Coordinates of C-alpha atoms (C1' of nucleotides) in Angstrom, one line a residue:
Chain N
X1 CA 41.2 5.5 11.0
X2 CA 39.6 5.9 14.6
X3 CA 36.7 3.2 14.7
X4 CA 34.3 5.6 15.9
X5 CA 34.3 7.1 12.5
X6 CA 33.6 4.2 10.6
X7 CA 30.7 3.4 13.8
X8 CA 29.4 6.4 13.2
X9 CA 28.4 6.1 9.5
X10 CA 27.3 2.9 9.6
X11 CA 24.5 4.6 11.7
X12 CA 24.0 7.4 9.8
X13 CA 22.8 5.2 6.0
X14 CA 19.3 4.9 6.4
X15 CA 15.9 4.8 5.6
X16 CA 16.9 3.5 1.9
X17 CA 16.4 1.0 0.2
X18 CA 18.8 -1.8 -0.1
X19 CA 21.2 -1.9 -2.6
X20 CA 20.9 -4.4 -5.9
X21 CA 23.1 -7.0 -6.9
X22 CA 24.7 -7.8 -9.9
X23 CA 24.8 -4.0 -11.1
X24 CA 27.5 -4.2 -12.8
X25 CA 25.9 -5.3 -16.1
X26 CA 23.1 -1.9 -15.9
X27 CA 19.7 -2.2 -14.5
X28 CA 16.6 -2.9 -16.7
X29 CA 13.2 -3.8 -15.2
X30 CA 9.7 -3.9 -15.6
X31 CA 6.6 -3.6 -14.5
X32 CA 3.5 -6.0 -15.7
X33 CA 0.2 -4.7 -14.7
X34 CA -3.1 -6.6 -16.0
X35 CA -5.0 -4.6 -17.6
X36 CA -8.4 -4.9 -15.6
X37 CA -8.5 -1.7 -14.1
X38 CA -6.3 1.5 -13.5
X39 CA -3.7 1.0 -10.9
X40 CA -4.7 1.2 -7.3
X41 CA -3.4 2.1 -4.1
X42 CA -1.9 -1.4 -3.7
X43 CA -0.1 -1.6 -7.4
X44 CA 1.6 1.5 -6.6
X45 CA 4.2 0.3 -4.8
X46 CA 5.1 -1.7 -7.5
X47 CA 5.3 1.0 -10.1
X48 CA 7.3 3.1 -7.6
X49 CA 9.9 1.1 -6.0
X50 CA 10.4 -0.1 -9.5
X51 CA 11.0 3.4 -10.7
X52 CA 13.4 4.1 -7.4
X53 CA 15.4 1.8 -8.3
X54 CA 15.7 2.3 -12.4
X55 CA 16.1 5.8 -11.2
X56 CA 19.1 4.8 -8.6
X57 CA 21.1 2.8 -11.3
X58 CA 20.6 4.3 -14.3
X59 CA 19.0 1.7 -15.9
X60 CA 15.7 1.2 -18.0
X61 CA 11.8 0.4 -17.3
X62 CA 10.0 -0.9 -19.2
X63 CA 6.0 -0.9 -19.0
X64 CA 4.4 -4.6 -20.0
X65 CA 1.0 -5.0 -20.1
X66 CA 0.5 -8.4 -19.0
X67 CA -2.4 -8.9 -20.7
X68 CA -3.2 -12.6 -21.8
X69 CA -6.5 -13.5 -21.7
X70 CA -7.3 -14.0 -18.1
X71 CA -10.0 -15.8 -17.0
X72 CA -13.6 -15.6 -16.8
X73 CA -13.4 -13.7 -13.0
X74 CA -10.4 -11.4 -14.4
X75 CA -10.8 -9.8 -18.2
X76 CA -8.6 -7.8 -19.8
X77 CA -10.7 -3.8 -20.3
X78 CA -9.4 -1.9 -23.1
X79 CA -9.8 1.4 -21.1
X80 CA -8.0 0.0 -18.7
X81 CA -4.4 0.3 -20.6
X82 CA -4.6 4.1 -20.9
X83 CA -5.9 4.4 -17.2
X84 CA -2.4 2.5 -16.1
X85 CA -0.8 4.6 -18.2
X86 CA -2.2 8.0 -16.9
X87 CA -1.4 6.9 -13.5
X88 CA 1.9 6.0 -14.0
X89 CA 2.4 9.3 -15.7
X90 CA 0.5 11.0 -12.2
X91 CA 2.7 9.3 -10.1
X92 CA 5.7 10.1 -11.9
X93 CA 7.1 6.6 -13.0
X94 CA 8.7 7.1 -16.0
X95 CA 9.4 4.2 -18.5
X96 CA 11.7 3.4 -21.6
X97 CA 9.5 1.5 -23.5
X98 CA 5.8 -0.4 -24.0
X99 CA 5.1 -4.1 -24.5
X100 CA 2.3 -5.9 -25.1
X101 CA 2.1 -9.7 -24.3
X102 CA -0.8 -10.1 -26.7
X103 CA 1.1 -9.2 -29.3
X104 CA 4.0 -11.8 -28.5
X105 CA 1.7 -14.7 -28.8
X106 CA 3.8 -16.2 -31.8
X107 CA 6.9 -15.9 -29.9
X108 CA 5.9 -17.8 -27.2
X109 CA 4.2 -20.6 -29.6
X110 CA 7.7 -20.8 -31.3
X111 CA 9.3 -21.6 -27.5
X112 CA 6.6 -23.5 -26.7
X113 CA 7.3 -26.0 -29.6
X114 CA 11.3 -25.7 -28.3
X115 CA 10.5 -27.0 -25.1
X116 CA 8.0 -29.9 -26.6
X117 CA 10.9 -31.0 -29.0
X118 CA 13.1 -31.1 -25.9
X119 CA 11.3 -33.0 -24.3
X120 CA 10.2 -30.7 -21.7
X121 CA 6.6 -30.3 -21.6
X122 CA 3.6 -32.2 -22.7
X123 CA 0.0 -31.8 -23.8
X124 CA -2.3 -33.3 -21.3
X125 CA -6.1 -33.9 -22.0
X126 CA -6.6 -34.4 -18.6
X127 CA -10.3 -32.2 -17.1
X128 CA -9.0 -29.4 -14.5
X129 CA -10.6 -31.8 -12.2
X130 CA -8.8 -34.9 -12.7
X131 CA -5.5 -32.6 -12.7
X132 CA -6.5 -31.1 -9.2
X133 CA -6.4 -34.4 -7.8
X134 CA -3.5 -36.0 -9.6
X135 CA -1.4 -33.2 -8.3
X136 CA -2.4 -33.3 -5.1
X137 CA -1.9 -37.4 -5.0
X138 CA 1.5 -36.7 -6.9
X139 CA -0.2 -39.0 -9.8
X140 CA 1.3 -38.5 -13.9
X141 CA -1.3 -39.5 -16.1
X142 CA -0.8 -41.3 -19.3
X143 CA 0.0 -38.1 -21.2
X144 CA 3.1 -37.8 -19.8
X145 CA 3.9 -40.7 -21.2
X146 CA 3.3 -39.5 -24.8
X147 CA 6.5 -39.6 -27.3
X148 CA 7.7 -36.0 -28.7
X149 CA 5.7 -36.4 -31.7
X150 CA 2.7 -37.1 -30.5
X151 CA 3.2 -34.4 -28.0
X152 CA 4.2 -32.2 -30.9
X153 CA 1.0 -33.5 -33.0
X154 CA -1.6 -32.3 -30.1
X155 CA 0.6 -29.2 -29.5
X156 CA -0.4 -28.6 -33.6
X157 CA -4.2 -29.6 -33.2
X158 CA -4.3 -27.0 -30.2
X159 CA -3.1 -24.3 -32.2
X160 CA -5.1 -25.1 -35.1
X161 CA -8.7 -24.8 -32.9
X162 CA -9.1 -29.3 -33.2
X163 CA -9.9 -28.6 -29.2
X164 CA -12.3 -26.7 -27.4
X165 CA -11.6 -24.9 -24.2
X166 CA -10.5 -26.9 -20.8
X167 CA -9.6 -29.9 -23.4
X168 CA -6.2 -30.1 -23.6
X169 CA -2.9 -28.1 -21.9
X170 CA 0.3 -27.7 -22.4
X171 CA 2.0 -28.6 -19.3
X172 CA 5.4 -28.8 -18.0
X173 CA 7.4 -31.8 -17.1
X174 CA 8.6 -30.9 -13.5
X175 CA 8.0 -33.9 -11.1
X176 CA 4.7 -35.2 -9.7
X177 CA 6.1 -35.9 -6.6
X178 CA 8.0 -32.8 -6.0
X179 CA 7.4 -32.0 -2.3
X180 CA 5.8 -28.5 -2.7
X181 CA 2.5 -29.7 -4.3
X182 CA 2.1 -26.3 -6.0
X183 CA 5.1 -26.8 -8.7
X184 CA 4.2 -30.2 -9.8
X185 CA 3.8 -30.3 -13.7
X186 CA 2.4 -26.6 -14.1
X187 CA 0.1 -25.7 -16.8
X188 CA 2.2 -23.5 -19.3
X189 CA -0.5 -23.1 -22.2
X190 CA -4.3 -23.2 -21.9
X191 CA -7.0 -22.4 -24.8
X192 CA -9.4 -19.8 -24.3
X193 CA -11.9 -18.6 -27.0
X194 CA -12.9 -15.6 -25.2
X195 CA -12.7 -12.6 -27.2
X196 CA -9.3 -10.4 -26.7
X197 CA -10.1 -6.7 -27.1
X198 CA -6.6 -6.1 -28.4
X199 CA -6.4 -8.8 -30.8
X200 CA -9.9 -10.4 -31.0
X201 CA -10.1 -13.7 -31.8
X202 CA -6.6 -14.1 -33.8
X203 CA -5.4 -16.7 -30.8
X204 CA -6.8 -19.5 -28.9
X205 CA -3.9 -20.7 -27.0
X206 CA -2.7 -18.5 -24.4
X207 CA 0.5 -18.9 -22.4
X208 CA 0.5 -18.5 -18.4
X209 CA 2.2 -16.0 -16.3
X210 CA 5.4 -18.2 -15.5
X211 CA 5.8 -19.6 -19.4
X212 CA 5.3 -16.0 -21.0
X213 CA 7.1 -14.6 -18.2
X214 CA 9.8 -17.0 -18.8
X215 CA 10.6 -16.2 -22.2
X216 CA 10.1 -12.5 -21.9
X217 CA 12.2 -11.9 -19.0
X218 CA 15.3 -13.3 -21.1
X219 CA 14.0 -11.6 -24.4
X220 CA 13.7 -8.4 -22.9
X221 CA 16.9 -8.2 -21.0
X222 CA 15.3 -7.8 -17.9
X223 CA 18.3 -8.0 -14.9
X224 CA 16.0 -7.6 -11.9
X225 CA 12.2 -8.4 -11.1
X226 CA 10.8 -6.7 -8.2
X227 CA 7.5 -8.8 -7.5
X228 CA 5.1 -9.7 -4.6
X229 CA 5.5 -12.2 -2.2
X230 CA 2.5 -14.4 -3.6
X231 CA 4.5 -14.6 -6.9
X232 CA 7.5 -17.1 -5.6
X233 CA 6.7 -19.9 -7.2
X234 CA 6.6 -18.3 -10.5
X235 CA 10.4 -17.5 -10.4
X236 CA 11.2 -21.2 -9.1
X237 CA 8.9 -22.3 -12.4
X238 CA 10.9 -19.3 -14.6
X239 CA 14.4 -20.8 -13.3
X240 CA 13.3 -24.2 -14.2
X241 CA 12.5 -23.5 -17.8
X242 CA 15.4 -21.2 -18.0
X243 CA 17.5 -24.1 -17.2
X244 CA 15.6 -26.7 -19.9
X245 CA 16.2 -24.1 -22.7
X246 CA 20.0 -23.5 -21.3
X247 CA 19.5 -19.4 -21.1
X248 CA 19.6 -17.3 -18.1
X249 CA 16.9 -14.6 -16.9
X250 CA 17.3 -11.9 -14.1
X251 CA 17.2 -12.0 -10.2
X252 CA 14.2 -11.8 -8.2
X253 CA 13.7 -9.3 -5.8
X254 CA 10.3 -9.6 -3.3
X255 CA 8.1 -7.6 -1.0
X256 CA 5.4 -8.7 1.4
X257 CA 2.0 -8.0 1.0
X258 CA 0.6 -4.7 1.3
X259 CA -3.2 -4.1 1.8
X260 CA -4.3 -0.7 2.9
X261 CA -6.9 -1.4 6.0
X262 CA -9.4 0.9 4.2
X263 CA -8.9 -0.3 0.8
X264 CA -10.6 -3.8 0.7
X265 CA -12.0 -3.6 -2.9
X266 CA -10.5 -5.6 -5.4
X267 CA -9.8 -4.6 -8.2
X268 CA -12.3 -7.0 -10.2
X269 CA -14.9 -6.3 -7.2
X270 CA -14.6 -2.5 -8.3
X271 CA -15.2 -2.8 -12.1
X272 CA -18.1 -4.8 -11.6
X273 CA -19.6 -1.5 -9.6
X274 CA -18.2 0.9 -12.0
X275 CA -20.0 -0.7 -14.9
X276 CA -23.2 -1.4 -13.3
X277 CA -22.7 2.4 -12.1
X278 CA -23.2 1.8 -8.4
X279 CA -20.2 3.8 -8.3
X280 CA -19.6 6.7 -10.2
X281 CA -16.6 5.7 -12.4
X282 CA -13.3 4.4 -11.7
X283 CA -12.1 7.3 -10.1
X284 CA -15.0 6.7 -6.8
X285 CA -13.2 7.1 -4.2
X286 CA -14.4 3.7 -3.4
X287 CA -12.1 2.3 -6.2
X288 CA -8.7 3.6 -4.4
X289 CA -7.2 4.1 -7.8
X290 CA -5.0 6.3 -8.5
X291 CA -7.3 8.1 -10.5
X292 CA -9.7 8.4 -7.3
X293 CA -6.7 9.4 -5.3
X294 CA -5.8 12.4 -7.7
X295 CA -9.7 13.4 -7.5
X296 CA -9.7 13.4 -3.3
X297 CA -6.4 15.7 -3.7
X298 CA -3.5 13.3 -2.4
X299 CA -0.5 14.2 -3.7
X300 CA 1.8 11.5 -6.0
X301 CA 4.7 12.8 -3.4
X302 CA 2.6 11.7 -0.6
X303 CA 1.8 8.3 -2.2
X304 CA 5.8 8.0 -3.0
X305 CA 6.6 8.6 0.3
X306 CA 4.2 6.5 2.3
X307 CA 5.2 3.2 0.0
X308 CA 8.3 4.3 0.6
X309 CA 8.2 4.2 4.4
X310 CA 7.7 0.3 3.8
X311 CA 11.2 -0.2 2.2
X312 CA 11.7 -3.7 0.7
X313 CA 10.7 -5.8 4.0
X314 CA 8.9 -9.5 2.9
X315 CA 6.9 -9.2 6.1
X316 CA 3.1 -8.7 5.4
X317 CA 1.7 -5.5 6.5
X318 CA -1.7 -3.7 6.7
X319 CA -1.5 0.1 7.0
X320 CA -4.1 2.6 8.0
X321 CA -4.8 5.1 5.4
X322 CA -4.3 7.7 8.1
X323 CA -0.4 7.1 7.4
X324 CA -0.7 8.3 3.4
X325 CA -3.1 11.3 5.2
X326 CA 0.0 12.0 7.2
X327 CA 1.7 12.6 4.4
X328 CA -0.4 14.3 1.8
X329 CA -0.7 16.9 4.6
X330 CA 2.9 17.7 5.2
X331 CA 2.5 18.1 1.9
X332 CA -0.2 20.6 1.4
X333 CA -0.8 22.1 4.6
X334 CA 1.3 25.0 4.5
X335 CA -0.6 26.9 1.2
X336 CA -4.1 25.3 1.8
X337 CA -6.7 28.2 2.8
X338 CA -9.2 27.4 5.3
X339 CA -12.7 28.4 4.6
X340 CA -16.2 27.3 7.0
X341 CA -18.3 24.7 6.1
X342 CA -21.0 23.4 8.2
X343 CA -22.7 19.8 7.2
X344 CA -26.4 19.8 7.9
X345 CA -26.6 23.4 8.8
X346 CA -28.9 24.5 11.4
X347 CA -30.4 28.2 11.5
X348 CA -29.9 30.4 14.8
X349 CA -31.2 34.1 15.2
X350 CA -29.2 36.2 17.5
X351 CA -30.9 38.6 19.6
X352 CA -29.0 41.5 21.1
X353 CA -26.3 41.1 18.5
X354 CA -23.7 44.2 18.3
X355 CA -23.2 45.9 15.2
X356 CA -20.0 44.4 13.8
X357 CA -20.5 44.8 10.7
X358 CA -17.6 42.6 8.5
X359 CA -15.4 40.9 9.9
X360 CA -12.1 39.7 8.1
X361 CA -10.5 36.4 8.5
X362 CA -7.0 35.2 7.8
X363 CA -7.2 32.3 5.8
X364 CA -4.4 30.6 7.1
X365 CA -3.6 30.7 10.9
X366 CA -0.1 31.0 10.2
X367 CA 1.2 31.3 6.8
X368 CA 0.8 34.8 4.9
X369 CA -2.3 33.2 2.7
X370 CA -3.9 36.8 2.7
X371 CA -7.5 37.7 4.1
X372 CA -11.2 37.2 3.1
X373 CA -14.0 40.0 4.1
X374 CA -17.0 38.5 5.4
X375 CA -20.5 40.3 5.8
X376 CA -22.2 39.1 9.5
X377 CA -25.9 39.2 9.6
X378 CA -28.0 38.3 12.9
X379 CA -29.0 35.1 10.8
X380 CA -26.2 32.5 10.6
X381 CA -25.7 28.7 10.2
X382 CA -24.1 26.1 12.1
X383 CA -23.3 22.3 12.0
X384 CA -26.2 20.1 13.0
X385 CA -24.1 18.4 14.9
X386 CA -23.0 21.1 16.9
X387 CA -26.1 22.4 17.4
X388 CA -27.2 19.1 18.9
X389 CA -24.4 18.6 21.3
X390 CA -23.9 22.4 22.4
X391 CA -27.7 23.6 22.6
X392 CA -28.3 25.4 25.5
X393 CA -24.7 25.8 26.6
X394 CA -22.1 29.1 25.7
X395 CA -20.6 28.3 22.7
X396 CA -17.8 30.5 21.0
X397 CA -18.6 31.3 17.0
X398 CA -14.7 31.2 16.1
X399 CA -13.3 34.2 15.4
X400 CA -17.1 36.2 16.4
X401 CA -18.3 36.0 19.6
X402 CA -19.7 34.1 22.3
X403 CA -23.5 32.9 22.7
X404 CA -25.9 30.6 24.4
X405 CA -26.7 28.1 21.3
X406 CA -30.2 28.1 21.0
X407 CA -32.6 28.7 17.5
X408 CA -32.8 32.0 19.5
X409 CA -29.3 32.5 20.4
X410 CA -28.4 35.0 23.0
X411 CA -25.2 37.3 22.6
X412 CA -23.2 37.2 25.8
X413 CA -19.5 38.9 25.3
X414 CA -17.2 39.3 22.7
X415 CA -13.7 38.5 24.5
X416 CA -12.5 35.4 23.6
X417 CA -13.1 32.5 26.2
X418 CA -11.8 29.0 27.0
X419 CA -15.2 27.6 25.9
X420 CA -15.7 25.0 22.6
X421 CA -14.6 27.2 19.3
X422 CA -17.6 26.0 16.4
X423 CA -17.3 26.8 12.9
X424 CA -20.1 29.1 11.3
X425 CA -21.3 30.5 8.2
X426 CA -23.3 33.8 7.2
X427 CA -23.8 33.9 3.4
X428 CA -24.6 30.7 2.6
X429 CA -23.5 28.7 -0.2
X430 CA -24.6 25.5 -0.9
X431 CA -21.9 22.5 -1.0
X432 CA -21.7 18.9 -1.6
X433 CA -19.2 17.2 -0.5
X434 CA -17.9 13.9 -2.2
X435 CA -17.2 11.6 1.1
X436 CA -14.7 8.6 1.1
X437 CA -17.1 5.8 1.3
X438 CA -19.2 7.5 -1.9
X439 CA -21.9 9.2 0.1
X440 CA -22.9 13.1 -0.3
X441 CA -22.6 15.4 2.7
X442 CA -24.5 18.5 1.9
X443 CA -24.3 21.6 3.5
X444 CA -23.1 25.5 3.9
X445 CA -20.0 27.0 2.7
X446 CA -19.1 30.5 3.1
X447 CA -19.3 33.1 0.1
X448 CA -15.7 32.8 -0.8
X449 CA -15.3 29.3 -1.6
X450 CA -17.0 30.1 -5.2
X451 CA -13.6 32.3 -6.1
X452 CA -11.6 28.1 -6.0
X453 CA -10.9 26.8 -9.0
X454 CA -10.9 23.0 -9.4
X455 CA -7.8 20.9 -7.9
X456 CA -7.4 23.5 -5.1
X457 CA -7.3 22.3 -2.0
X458 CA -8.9 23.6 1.1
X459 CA -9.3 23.2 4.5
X460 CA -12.9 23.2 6.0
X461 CA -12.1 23.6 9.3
X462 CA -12.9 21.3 12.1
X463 CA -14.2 19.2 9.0
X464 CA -11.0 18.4 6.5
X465 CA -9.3 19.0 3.8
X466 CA -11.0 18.5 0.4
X467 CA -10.0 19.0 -3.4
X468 CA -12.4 21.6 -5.2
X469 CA -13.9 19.4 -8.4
X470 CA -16.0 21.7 -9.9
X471 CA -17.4 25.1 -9.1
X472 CA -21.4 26.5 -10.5
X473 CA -22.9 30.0 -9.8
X474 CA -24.2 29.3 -6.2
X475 CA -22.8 25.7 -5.2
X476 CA -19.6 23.9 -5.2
X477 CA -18.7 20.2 -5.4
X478 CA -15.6 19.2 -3.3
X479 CA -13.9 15.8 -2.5
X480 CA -12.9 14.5 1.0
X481 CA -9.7 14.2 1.0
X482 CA -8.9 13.5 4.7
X483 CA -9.2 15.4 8.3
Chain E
rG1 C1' -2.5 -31.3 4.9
rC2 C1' 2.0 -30.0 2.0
rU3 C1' 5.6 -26.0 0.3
rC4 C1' 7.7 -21.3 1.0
rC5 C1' 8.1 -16.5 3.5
rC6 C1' 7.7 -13.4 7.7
rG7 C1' 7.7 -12.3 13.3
rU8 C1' 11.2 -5.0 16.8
rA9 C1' 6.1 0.0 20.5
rG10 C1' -1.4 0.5 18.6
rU11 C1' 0.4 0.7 13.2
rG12 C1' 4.6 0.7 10.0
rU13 C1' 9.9 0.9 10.0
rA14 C1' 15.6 1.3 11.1
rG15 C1' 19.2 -1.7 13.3
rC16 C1' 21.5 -7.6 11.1
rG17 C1' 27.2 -9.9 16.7
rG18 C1' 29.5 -5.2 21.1
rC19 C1' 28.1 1.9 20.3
rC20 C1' 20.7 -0.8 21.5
rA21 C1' 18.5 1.0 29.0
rA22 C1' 16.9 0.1 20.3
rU23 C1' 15.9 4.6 15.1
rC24 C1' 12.3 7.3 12.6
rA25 C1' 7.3 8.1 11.1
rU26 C1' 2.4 7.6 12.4
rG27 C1' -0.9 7.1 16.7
rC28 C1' -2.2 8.2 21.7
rC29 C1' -1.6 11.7 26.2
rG30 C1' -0.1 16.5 28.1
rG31 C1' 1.9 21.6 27.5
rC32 C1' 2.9 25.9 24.4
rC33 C1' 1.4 28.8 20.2
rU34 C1' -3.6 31.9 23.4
rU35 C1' -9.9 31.6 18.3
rU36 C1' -9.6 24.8 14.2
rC37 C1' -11.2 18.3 17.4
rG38 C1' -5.9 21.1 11.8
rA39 C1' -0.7 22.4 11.5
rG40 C1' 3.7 23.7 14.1
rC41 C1' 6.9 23.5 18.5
rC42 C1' 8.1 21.0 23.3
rG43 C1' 7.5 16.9 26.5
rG44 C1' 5.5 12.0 27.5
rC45 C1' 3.5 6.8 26.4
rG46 C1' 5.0 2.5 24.0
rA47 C1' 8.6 -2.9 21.2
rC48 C1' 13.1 -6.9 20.2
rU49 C1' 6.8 -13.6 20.2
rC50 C1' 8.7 -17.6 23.5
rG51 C1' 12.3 -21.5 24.8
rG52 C1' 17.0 -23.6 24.2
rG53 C1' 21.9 -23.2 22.1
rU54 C1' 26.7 -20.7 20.0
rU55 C1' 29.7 -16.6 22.0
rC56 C1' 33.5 -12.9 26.6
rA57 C1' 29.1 -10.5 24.2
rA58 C1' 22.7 -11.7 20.5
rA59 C1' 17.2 -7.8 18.5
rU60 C1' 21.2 -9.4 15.4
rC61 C1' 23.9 -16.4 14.3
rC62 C1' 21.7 -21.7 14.9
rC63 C1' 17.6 -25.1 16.5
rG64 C1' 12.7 -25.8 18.2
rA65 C1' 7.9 -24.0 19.6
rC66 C1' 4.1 -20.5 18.9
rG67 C1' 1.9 -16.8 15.9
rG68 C1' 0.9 -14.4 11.0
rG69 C1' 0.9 -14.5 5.6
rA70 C1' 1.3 -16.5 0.7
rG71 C1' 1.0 -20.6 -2.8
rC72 C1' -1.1 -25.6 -3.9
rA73 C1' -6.2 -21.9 -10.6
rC74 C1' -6.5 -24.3 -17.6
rC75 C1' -5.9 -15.8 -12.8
rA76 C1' -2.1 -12.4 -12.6

RNA sequence: GCUCCCGUAGUGUAGCGGCCAAUCAUGCCGGCCUUUCGAGCCGGCGACUCGGGUUCAAAUCCCGACGGGAGCACCA
């Protein structure tokens, strides 16, 4: 075959995302959000590439809440699991099955007592403190010193409530002088007698990430985990238990970090403002939940694609939002109607104004979106802003007529002119519009905005695009989108 | 400090030994469409972190430096 051919279509596969290994055998994966919160901005691209890649294969996803207990800075939120869950469903992640890691505590005591008898982990009743600096001086303590049955004995008196909280741990024996100070004799089990709000107070000892993830991944058949950068360790800790009990678990697969520049809010940070009510619920657009997304009017495509457009790299990235805007309106620019709105309107009286009378207006400059009739009186409304920086200068009302801005504003011509085009409105509606960093910008609409219905999406022009959320007799509620 | 990862235009990204005087998106600038600071169309701007090495040939492989990130939690 001539070699250009074969040149030529190695140029031509793009833009996708790398192929698996180790196929061969189907695809099942997972996903393991923490129940503290709906899924944000920055957890979709878990949920999706996860679902591109199920999808791809063939294979199976399964949905794991990964919700031990926590800690005192990260709780688990009961509303939280059905928020995940209507996100995923808005974003159109499908899944083949639900777990629960709080109700699996009993398999992972029965491992845990596997690896003890093995001699692979030990209960340690050293303070976090003491711990801290053991690890860091690649000390062992006396506890790793303890026989199987002793270890075995404490392991009981954990799970039967003999300690309180912070005073014993079920570690793993790794090395203490292993040269990456971060995997040196892990902490596998803790005890915690916060209050679950799955299971209550059933359990006191609660398993870690890597031990529960460690189990589970072999349990579950899992053949691939697709997880964040900061998570590395974890799979060197999974492969090193996997190897004490003899099984074998899946392959890791990792992305960078991924922080969207306007999106600082943790996730933590934002359900302390959503129950204090300094925001308005999780779906503020503060949040950047999904949930908040869907209310501003982005568009699950528009999400998919712009995590997408990051493909699988391990570099860290931060992104302007402006990139998902980009998106979201390829999306819905084409059937969105544009309409006037003018923030902090200003009043102007034309004198010498001709008799127009109404004046129709395409609502789309260039798709066949139909017109609107609008009634021109001498009295209209413009942006505050525009009247600021135009007053006194010959201004074009857009699609009306040209004046000197002034309170009194003088007609001058009708032709159109190469002078600044302003938005305008002449029976006024009021409208409130839902910014991006929570505040209210109030203003003017025209008439016709009240015929919307909610989740349509207009254009105010020379403003943005916003989501209709709720429509009364004389005043309309609409969410910024984006410009 | 230690361990690991990453380093292509402003921001992301493709390329992973010759086709690269480097892809695409976004951004920015200009033009057109002649009434949006929107969209679309057209054009333009703009990058292989640096230094060695391997090779006939390196953005692509190796080493080092520099820069960035993550981990070193009884969080996930």
């Amino acid at each position: 075959m001539a070699p250009e051919l074969m040149e030529r279509r190695k140029k031509e596969r793009s833009n996708e995302l790398p192929e698996l290994k180790n196929t061969e055998k189907g695809v099942v994966m997972r996903m393991a959000p923490y129940p503290s919160g709906p899924l944000h901005i920055g957890n979709a691209r878990m949920a999706i590439l996860n679902d591109e890649y199920v999808k791809r294969y063939g294979g199976k996803l399964y949905l794991v809440y990964d919700d031990t207990i926590g800690s005192s800075e990260k709780i688990p939120d009961m509303e939280a699991y059905n928020l995940i869950a209507d996100g995923l469903k808005w974003l159109g992640v499908d899944y083949h099955g639900v777990f629960y890691k709080s109700d699996r505590l009993e398999i992972f005591y029965e491992w845990a007592e596997r690896l003890i008898k093995i001699g692979g982990a030990y209960v340690c009743e050293c303070s976090a403190e003491e711990l801290r600096k053991n690890r860091e001086k690649g000390i062992e303590c006396k506890h790793r010193q303890q026989s199987i049955e002793e270890n075995l004995e404490k392991w009981r008196k954990m799970l039967n409530g003999e300690y309180g909280e912070g005073e014993a741990i079920l570690r793993i024996k790794t090395d203490m002088k292993h040269p990456n100070p971060a995997f040196r004799d892990r902490v596998l089990s803790r005890i915690s007698k916060r209050e679950h709000p799955r299971v209550g107070d059933r359990y006191h000892v609660w398993p870690l990430l890597e031990f529960s993830w460690a189990v589970d991944d072999h349990l579950l058949g899992i053949t691939h985990v697709l997880r964040g950068k900061d998570l590395v360790m974890e799979d060197m800790m999974e492969e090193c238990l996997w190897k004490l009990f003899g099984i074998d678990g899946p392959e890791f697969i990792h992305y960078g970090m991924l922080r969207v520049k306007e999106a600082k809010l943790s996730k933590s940070k934002s359900g302390k403002e959503v129950r204090s009510g300094m925001f308005s619920g999780w779906d503020d657009p503060r949040t950047w939940s999904l949930q908040s997304l869907k209310r501003r009017g982005i568009k699950p495509e528009a999400i998919r694609s712009f995590i997408l457009s990051f493909g699988l790299s391990q570099s860290d990235i931060e992104v302007p939002a402006e990139n998902l805007y980009a998106e979201n309106r390829k999306l819905i620019d084409a059937d969105t109607h544009r309409r006037m709105f003018v923030p902090d309107p200003v009043k102007i009286v034309i004198k010498n104004m001709p008799d127009i009378g109404d004046v129709e207006l395409a609502n789309h400059p260039k798709e066949a979106l139909g017109k609107r009739k609008i009634t021109v009186k001498n009295e209209i409304y413009i942006a505050g802003e525009d009247f600021e920086k135009f007053r006194g200068k010959e201004i074009r009302l857009k699609d009306l007529f040209n004046i000197i801005l002034d309170k009194e504003a003088g007609f001058t011509s009708i032709s159109n002119k190469e002078i600044p085009r302003i938005q305008w409105v002449s029976e006024p509606i009021d409208v409130e519009v839902v910014m991006v960093d929570g505040t209210i910008k109030k203003g003017y609409g025209e008439r016709s905005i009240l015929d919307f219905k909610p989740d349509d999406m207009v254009q105010f022009e020379r403003f943005g695009f916003v989501r209709i959320d709720s429509v009364e007799e004389r005043r309309v509620r609409v969410y910024f989108a984006h410009p």
